[in-house]
Tab-separated table of C-alpha atoms in Angstrom:
chain	number	residue	atom	x	y	z
V	289	MET	CA	90.565	132.599	85.542
V	290	PRO	CA	90.788	132.490	89.349
V	291	ASP	CA	92.660	129.426	90.565
V	292	LEU	CA	90.428	128.862	93.567
V	293	TYR	CA	88.213	125.772	93.601
V	294	LEU	CA	85.704	124.307	96.018
V	295	GLY	CA	85.638	120.527	96.340
V	296	LEU	CA	82.571	118.748	97.751
V	297	ILE	CA	82.149	115.072	98.605
V	298	SER	CA	80.122	112.782	100.790
V	299	GLY	CA	81.910	109.461	101.067
V	300	THR	CA	80.815	105.874	101.495
V	301	SER	CA	80.045	106.370	105.177
V	302	ALA	CA	77.756	109.341	104.407
V	303	ASP	CA	78.939	110.937	107.633
V	304	GLY	CA	78.755	114.471	106.267
V	305	ILE	CA	79.513	116.677	103.270
V	306	ASP	CA	83.192	117.610	103.183
V	307	ALA	CA	83.980	121.012	101.699
V	308	ALA	CA	87.498	122.123	100.803
V	309	LEU	CA	88.442	125.507	99.373
V	310	VAL	CA	91.735	125.035	97.540
V	311	ALA	CA	94.163	127.424	95.870
V	312	PHE	CA	96.443	126.024	93.172
V	313	ASP	CA	99.730	127.833	92.706
V	314	ASP	CA	101.554	125.829	90.040
V	315	ALA	CA	102.122	127.949	86.978
V	316	ALA	CA	102.177	125.032	84.542
V	317	PRO	CA	99.343	122.536	85.080
V	318	ARG	CA	100.348	119.046	84.041
V	319	ASP	CA	98.904	115.777	82.900
V	320	ALA	CA	97.739	113.665	85.839
V	321	ALA	CA	100.553	111.132	85.373
V	322	THR	CA	103.374	113.718	85.454
V	323	ARG	CA	105.372	114.056	88.649
V	324	SER	CA	108.219	116.193	87.357
V	325	ALA	CA	107.456	118.954	89.853
V	326	PRO	CA	105.346	119.017	93.009
V	327	LEU	CA	101.843	120.357	92.754
V	328	GLN	CA	101.275	123.468	94.836
V	329	ALA	CA	97.838	123.055	96.418
V	330	ARG	CA	96.880	125.019	99.516
V	331	LEU	CA	93.855	124.216	101.621
V	332	LEU	CA	92.432	127.617	102.517
V	333	PHE	CA	89.363	126.294	104.322
V	334	GLY	CA	87.964	122.894	105.158
V	335	ARG	CA	84.878	121.831	107.058
V	336	THR	CA	82.437	118.942	107.225
V	337	TYR	CA	78.756	119.860	107.208
V	338	PRO	CA	76.392	117.261	108.690
V	339	TRP	CA	73.550	115.634	106.829
V	340	ASP	CA	70.018	115.981	108.068
V	341	PRO	CA	69.813	112.885	110.341
V	342	ALA	CA	66.757	111.430	108.604
V	343	LEU	CA	68.346	111.859	105.165
V	344	ARG	CA	71.582	110.282	106.380
V	345	ARG	CA	69.704	107.249	107.704
V	346	GLN	CA	68.084	106.865	104.295
V	347	LEU	CA	71.443	107.124	102.509
V	348	VAL	CA	73.013	104.509	104.776
V	349	ALA	CA	70.045	102.181	104.311
V	350	LEU	CA	70.226	102.589	100.537
V	351	GLY	CA	73.808	101.411	100.588
V	352	GLN	CA	72.682	97.925	101.546
V	353	GLN	CA	72.464	95.170	98.973
V	354	ASP	CA	68.692	94.735	99.009
V	355	ALA	CA	67.731	98.417	98.994
V	356	ALA	CA	65.313	99.580	96.294
V	357	LEU	CA	63.919	102.915	95.114
V	358	THR	CA	61.005	103.894	92.943
V	359	LEU	CA	61.758	106.295	90.109
V	360	ASP	CA	59.949	109.046	92.015
V	361	ASP	CA	62.038	108.342	95.120
V	362	LEU	CA	65.214	108.411	93.036
V	363	GLY	CA	64.368	111.756	91.444
V	364	GLU	CA	63.453	113.308	94.773
V	365	LEU	CA	66.615	112.010	96.432
V	366	ASP	CA	68.765	113.406	93.617
V	367	THR	CA	67.266	116.831	94.314
V	368	ARG	CA	67.530	116.573	98.109
V	369	ILE	CA	71.196	115.595	97.923
V	370	ALA	CA	71.902	118.453	95.504
V	371	GLU	CA	70.181	120.929	97.825
V	372	ALA	CA	72.352	119.701	100.694
V	373	PHE	CA	75.501	120.052	98.598
V	374	ALA	CA	74.513	123.544	97.490
V	375	ASN	CA	73.840	124.517	101.107
V	376	ALA	CA	77.247	123.143	102.113
V	377	ALA	CA	78.884	125.202	99.366
V	378	GLY	CA	77.106	128.349	100.520
V	379	ARG	CA	78.051	127.753	104.143
V	380	ALA	CA	81.678	127.080	103.219
V	381	LEU	CA	81.898	130.362	101.315
V	382	ALA	CA	80.236	132.269	104.151
V	383	ASP	CA	82.335	130.624	106.868
V	384	SER	CA	85.559	131.276	104.958
V	385	GLY	CA	84.626	134.839	103.975
V	386	THR	CA	84.930	134.030	100.259
V	387	ASP	CA	82.897	135.741	97.551
V	388	ARG	CA	81.507	133.314	95.000
V	389	VAL	CA	83.020	135.310	92.121
V	390	GLN	CA	86.457	134.315	93.422
V	391	VAL	CA	85.743	130.618	92.832
V	392	ALA	CA	86.489	129.199	89.398
V	393	ALA	CA	84.331	126.120	89.926
V	394	ILE	CA	82.827	123.658	92.346
V	395	GLY	CA	83.984	120.058	91.965
V	396	SER	CA	81.119	117.916	93.255
V	397	HIS	CA	81.485	114.189	93.725
V	398	GLY	CA	77.912	113.655	94.902
V	399	GLN	CA	76.759	110.667	96.951
V	400	THR	CA	77.440	107.175	95.626
V	401	LEU	CA	74.448	104.840	95.827
V	402	ARG	CA	75.746	102.002	93.652
V	403	HIS	CA	79.132	101.193	92.195
V	404	ARG	CA	79.149	98.282	89.739
V	405	PRO	CA	82.126	98.724	87.384
V	406	LEU	CA	81.881	95.031	86.425
V	407	GLY	CA	78.113	95.130	86.046
V	408	ARG	CA	75.367	93.870	88.284
V	409	HIS	CA	76.442	90.235	87.949
V	410	GLY	CA	80.199	90.822	87.874
V	411	ASP	CA	80.529	89.579	84.290
V	412	GLY	CA	81.562	92.902	82.744
V	413	ARG	CA	78.224	93.468	81.008
V	414	TRP	CA	76.448	96.795	81.542
V	415	PRO	CA	78.913	98.380	83.984
V	416	TYR	CA	77.696	101.424	85.884
V	417	THR	CA	78.294	103.710	88.817
V	418	VAL	CA	75.638	105.981	90.349
V	419	GLN	CA	76.323	109.247	92.184
V	420	LEU	CA	73.365	111.462	93.080
V	421	GLY	CA	73.262	115.223	93.610
V	422	ASP	CA	72.011	117.083	90.518
V	423	PRO	CA	74.893	119.361	89.435
V	424	SER	CA	72.526	121.659	87.525
V	425	LEU	CA	70.777	122.443	90.780
V	426	ILE	CA	74.095	122.983	92.602
V	427	ALA	CA	75.177	125.447	89.908
V	428	GLU	CA	71.802	127.194	90.040
V	429	ARG	CA	71.724	127.536	93.822
V	430	SER	CA	75.382	128.476	94.285
V	431	GLY	CA	75.807	130.719	91.257
V	432	ILE	CA	79.118	128.924	90.599
V	433	ARG	CA	80.066	126.798	87.609
V	434	THR	CA	79.934	123.163	88.736
V	435	VAL	CA	81.909	120.168	87.495
V	436	ALA	CA	80.496	116.764	88.416
V	437	ASP	CA	79.931	113.138	87.374
V	438	PHE	CA	83.643	112.326	87.370
V	439	ARG	CA	83.495	108.532	87.539
V	440	ARG	CA	81.323	107.525	84.602
V	441	ARG	CA	83.719	108.581	81.814
V	442	ASP	CA	86.404	106.303	83.221
V	443	VAL	CA	83.869	103.446	83.479
V	444	ALA	CA	82.826	104.125	79.876
V	445	ALA	CA	86.492	103.718	78.918
V	446	GLY	CA	86.615	100.275	80.515
V	447	GLY	CA	87.888	101.415	83.911
V	448	HIS	CA	86.586	101.047	87.420
V	449	GLY	CA	85.976	104.765	87.885
V	450	ALA	CA	87.827	104.443	91.190
V	451	PRO	CA	89.948	105.284	92.945
V	452	LEU	CA	90.373	108.705	91.352
V	453	LEU	CA	92.744	110.398	93.799
V	454	PRO	CA	96.029	108.520	93.206
V	455	ALA	CA	97.098	111.134	90.642
V	456	LEU	CA	96.722	113.853	93.278
V	457	HIS	CA	98.455	111.704	95.902
V	458	ALA	CA	101.361	111.261	93.498
V	459	ALA	CA	101.574	114.988	92.808
V	460	LEU	CA	101.531	115.884	96.499
V	461	LEU	CA	103.313	113.023	98.264
V	462	HIS	CA	105.695	111.205	95.909
V	463	ALA	CA	109.229	111.025	97.358
V	464	PRO	CA	112.115	109.899	95.102
V	465	GLY	CA	114.035	107.065	96.677
V	466	GLU	CA	111.327	106.011	99.153
V	467	ASP	CA	108.532	103.566	98.438
V	468	ARG	CA	105.417	105.170	99.868
V	469	ALA	CA	101.738	104.386	100.013
V	470	VAL	CA	98.797	106.671	100.676
V	471	LEU	CA	95.833	105.131	102.459
V	472	ASN	CA	92.390	106.697	102.440
V	473	LEU	CA	90.466	105.419	105.447
V	474	GLY	CA	86.931	106.286	104.445
V	475	GLY	CA	83.984	103.938	104.465
V	476	ILE	CA	86.004	101.876	101.988
V	477	GLY	CA	89.795	101.753	102.177
V	478	ASN	CA	91.895	102.506	99.149
V	479	LEU	CA	95.634	102.506	98.598
V	480	THR	CA	97.851	104.536	96.289
V	481	LEU	CA	101.264	102.978	95.703
V	482	LEU	CA	104.071	105.478	95.002
V	483	PRO	CA	107.291	103.647	94.129
V	484	GLY	CA	110.415	105.617	94.924
V	485	ASP	CA	112.099	104.639	91.652
V	486	GLY	CA	109.547	106.554	89.592
V	487	GLY	CA	107.668	103.461	88.444
V	488	PRO	CA	103.973	103.632	87.573
V	489	VAL	CA	101.539	104.780	90.207
V	490	ARG	CA	99.034	102.109	91.175
V	491	GLY	CA	95.913	102.310	93.275
V	492	PHE	CA	92.940	100.178	94.244
V	493	ASP	CA	90.275	99.634	96.869
V	494	THR	CA	91.215	97.271	99.694
V	495	GLY	CA	87.724	96.609	101.068
V	496	PRO	CA	86.087	97.871	104.258
V	497	ALA	CA	87.767	100.605	106.287
V	498	ASN	CA	85.246	102.457	108.490
V	499	GLY	CA	81.988	101.587	106.742
V	500	LEU	CA	81.210	98.280	108.426
V	501	MET	CA	82.380	99.517	111.821
V	502	ASP	CA	80.225	102.642	111.512
V	503	ALA	CA	77.139	100.653	110.531
V	504	TRP	CA	77.661	98.092	113.310
V	505	CYS	CA	78.182	100.852	115.876
V	506	LEU	CA	75.028	102.644	114.728
V	507	ARG	CA	72.997	99.441	114.992
V	508	HIS	CA	74.148	98.597	118.516
V	509	THR	CA	74.841	101.954	120.185
V	510	GLY	CA	72.885	104.517	118.165
V	511	GLU	CA	76.124	106.406	117.515
V	512	ALA	CA	77.156	107.096	113.922
V	513	PHE	CA	80.735	105.922	114.497
V	514	ASP	CA	82.966	104.302	117.101
V	515	ARG	CA	84.492	107.362	118.752
V	516	ALA	CA	88.228	106.781	119.358
V	517	GLY	CA	87.644	103.073	118.719
V	518	ALA	CA	86.216	102.638	122.216
V	519	LEU	CA	83.719	99.901	121.320
V	520	ALA	CA	86.340	97.902	119.416
V	521	ALA	CA	88.847	98.336	122.233
V	522	SER	CA	86.349	96.919	124.732
V	523	GLY	CA	86.013	93.673	122.740
V	524	ARG	CA	88.221	90.807	121.624
V	525	VAL	CA	88.891	89.679	118.078
V	526	ASP	CA	86.900	86.564	117.205
V	527	ALA	CA	89.487	84.621	115.203
V	528	ALA	CA	86.956	82.248	113.641
V	529	LEU	CA	84.684	85.099	112.549
V	530	LEU	CA	87.679	87.011	111.180
V	531	ALA	CA	88.697	83.974	109.140
V	532	ARG	CA	85.203	83.656	107.675
V	533	LEU	CA	85.144	87.332	106.723
V	534	ARG	CA	88.642	87.217	105.226
V	535	ALA	CA	87.598	84.255	103.087
V	536	GLU	CA	85.542	86.628	100.910
V	537	PRO	CA	86.827	85.992	97.334
V	538	TRP	CA	86.866	89.709	96.510
V	539	PHE	CA	89.952	90.195	98.687
V	540	THR	CA	92.048	87.960	96.421
V	541	LEU	CA	91.108	89.725	93.178
V	542	PRO	CA	94.036	91.524	91.525
V	543	PRO	CA	93.870	95.263	90.783
V	544	PRO	CA	92.305	97.171	89.196
V	545	LYS	CA	89.444	96.735	91.598
V	546	SER	CA	86.941	98.840	93.477
V	547	THR	CA	83.984	98.214	95.726
V	548	GLY	CA	81.387	99.919	97.897
V	549	ARG	CA	78.776	99.630	100.596
V	550	ASP	CA	76.540	97.612	98.291
V	551	GLN	CA	79.059	94.738	98.574
V	552	PHE	CA	80.403	95.170	102.106
V	553	HIS	CA	77.320	95.815	104.219
V	554	LEU	CA	75.795	94.531	107.447
V	555	GLY	CA	73.930	91.770	105.639
V	556	TRP	CA	77.324	90.454	104.551
V	557	VAL	CA	78.502	90.525	108.170
V	558	ASP	CA	75.299	88.933	109.490
V	559	ALA	CA	75.736	85.992	107.114
V	560	ALA	CA	79.095	85.200	108.780
V	561	LEU	CA	77.799	85.324	112.368
V	562	ARG	CA	77.053	82.116	114.240
V	563	GLY	CA	75.070	83.612	117.136
V	564	GLY	CA	76.208	84.566	120.598
V	565	GLU	CA	78.835	87.093	119.473
V	566	THR	CA	78.876	90.276	121.551
V	567	PRO	CA	78.634	93.638	119.778
V	568	ALA	CA	82.051	94.644	121.137
V	569	ASP	CA	83.720	91.454	119.899
V	570	VAL	CA	82.222	91.873	116.431
V	571	GLN	CA	83.400	95.495	116.343
V	572	ALA	CA	86.918	94.431	117.334
V	573	THR	CA	86.816	91.802	114.595
V	574	LEU	CA	85.615	94.274	111.965
V	575	LEU	CA	88.480	96.588	112.893
V	576	ALA	CA	90.915	93.686	112.551
V	577	LEU	CA	89.390	92.875	109.163
V	578	SER	CA	90.086	96.404	107.932
V	579	ALA	CA	93.658	96.457	109.248
V	580	THR	CA	94.665	92.999	108.060
V	581	THR	CA	93.202	93.261	104.554
V	582	ILE	CA	94.894	96.642	104.051
V	583	ALA	CA	98.203	95.231	105.291
V	584	ASP	CA	97.845	92.105	103.144
V	585	ALA	CA	97.284	94.178	100.020
V	586	LEU	CA	100.228	96.459	100.733
V	587	ARG	CA	102.642	93.596	101.441
V	588	ALA	CA	101.529	91.763	98.310
V	589	LEU	CA	101.878	94.649	95.886
V	590	GLN	CA	104.576	96.922	97.344
V	591	PRO	CA	106.405	94.916	100.002
V	592	ALA	CA	109.233	97.428	100.452
V	593	THR	CA	106.879	100.261	101.479
V	594	ALA	CA	108.727	102.391	104.017
V	595	ARG	CA	105.970	104.889	104.820
V	596	LEU	CA	102.174	104.660	104.861
V	597	VAL	CA	100.510	108.077	104.845
V	598	ALA	CA	96.914	107.841	106.048
V	599	CYS	CA	94.035	110.242	105.531
V	600	GLY	CA	90.269	110.110	105.970
V	601	GLY	CA	88.128	109.724	109.053
V	602	GLY	CA	89.807	106.515	110.188
V	603	VAL	CA	92.932	108.500	111.084
V	604	HIS	CA	91.060	109.636	114.206
V	605	ASN	CA	90.579	106.044	115.392
V	606	PRO	CA	93.750	105.330	117.415
V	607	VAL	CA	92.832	101.655	117.769
V	608	LEU	CA	92.718	101.259	113.981
V	609	MET	CA	95.951	103.194	113.488
V	610	ARG	CA	97.723	101.000	116.060
V	611	ALA	CA	96.363	97.869	114.411
V	612	LEU	CA	97.739	99.032	111.064
V	613	ALA	CA	101.147	99.761	112.591
V	614	ASP	CA	101.187	96.336	114.278
V	615	ALA	CA	100.281	94.647	110.987
V	616	LEU	CA	103.060	96.490	109.115
V	617	PRO	CA	106.257	96.175	111.172
V	618	GLY	CA	109.107	98.204	109.702
V	619	CYS	CA	106.738	100.610	107.958
V	620	VAL	CA	106.079	104.087	109.353
V	621	VAL	CA	102.315	104.594	109.677
V	622	GLU	CA	101.403	108.256	110.028
V	623	SER	CA	98.691	110.797	109.333
V	624	SER	CA	98.853	113.005	106.255
V	625	ALA	CA	98.970	115.870	108.772
V	626	ALA	CA	102.685	115.074	109.098
V	627	HIS	CA	102.982	116.258	105.488
V	628	GLY	CA	100.876	119.382	105.881
V	629	LEU	CA	97.674	117.833	104.537
V	630	ASP	CA	94.570	117.861	106.736
V	631	PRO	CA	93.473	114.186	106.767
V	632	ASP	CA	89.802	115.157	106.908
V	633	HIS	CA	89.897	117.139	103.677
V	634	VAL	CA	92.339	115.424	101.311
V	635	GLU	CA	89.477	113.738	99.457
V	636	ALA	CA	87.503	116.971	99.007
V	637	MET	CA	90.726	118.653	97.848
V	638	GLY	CA	90.924	115.912	95.240
V	639	PHE	CA	87.589	116.856	93.720
V	640	ALA	CA	88.598	120.506	93.638
V	641	TRP	CA	91.673	119.356	91.694
V	642	LEU	CA	89.608	117.151	89.380
V	643	ALA	CA	87.338	120.099	88.561
V	644	ARG	CA	90.399	122.122	87.641
V	645	GLN	CA	91.758	119.316	85.451
V	646	THR	CA	88.441	119.168	83.605
V	647	LEU	CA	88.290	122.901	82.941
V	648	LEU	CA	91.891	122.848	81.713
V	649	GLY	CA	91.095	119.952	79.391
V	650	LEU	CA	93.509	117.628	81.201
V	651	PRO	CA	92.964	113.987	82.187
V	652	GLY	CA	92.026	113.215	85.767
V	653	ASN	CA	92.316	109.434	85.759
V	654	LEU	CA	95.343	107.144	85.783
V	655	PRO	CA	94.798	104.080	83.568
V	656	SER	CA	97.411	102.213	85.632
V	657	VAL	CA	95.015	102.603	88.562
V	658	THR	CA	91.513	102.284	87.142
V	659	GLY	CA	92.192	99.987	84.193
V	660	ALA	CA	90.696	102.426	81.686
V	661	ARG	CA	91.821	102.223	78.060
V	662	GLY	CA	93.637	105.532	78.393
V	663	PRO	CA	93.719	108.939	80.066
V	664	ARG	CA	90.398	110.748	79.971
V	665	VAL	CA	89.111	114.215	80.802
V	666	LEU	CA	86.525	113.444	83.468
V	667	GLY	CA	83.159	114.921	84.341
V	668	GLY	CA	80.720	117.358	82.857
V	669	VAL	CA	80.615	121.143	83.214
V	670	TYR	CA	77.426	122.884	84.333
V	671	PRO	CA	77.527	126.671	83.913
V	672	ALA	CA	76.295	128.946	86.675
């Protein structure tokens, strides 16, 4: 079987479809929790393919708390997202000069519309998570076996279904003797804690990273994100607003925990505003919210962290990266690029790896992270 996999994901911000073509070189694939030897994963090609602007606006709008879809709308959107993913796969193969027969499988995350691992009312009844992008259609269009729907098996086993990448972070970035953390700065922030003494890997969502800032920037400037943090840098942090936002009870919940745009959305921000705030000041405050809640979580759960390795789109926001460094004195804050991992494609690499785990019959989750009852083989396989 070729050991070349294509990972596809559109994250919480829905800023594009990330495609990563990954070669795995380790001769002895291991259980997700094993860190006895480093995983050899090489990114051969990575690129982000943009959404159709109208479809992206719909996806962002559907992430809000009060969004609703008819069954017909839901079915059509599932197909449209799958078509976009299949097109991204085809473009990635063409742009990288790769024949589809060389690829063992596509690992498709899809687009999350709702993530309710504790149920709609937070009481643990009827938990669910919804990712759209019909994998049958992706397999049909691409001619490549597709592995998808990774989160629901973990939720079925009592877990949060997220985050799913700490096992890969551990395999790629664990360093004996140094407490490290890996931070994914997507729409939602999530941390992987890698203790240097070989203790259990932990991971959890921290709350907003780029998602609120992106949505606020789009509302007030028409731009999909705050390029280089310019809007935030032009404003001042509103301490009273920051305190109201930080008072959200979710931030004090212990892990395992996960969240999404359906909880942290612009309606949530609007409810904390008192009127008269400038767009730049709110953006500066949202950036401070991301940095301080991430730092709070890291200090609370792994206070001796010596190095924070960041990946995801937020790495390109120097204002956010400086805010994180300021909030974590004594901790090195750096991009995953310093470790040979392209920060824009670590997450897509993760879904290539998860597809491989599934085909090898190996677990992809870490119960110490998600809270599931045990390790589980994740996802379903859709033949070409």
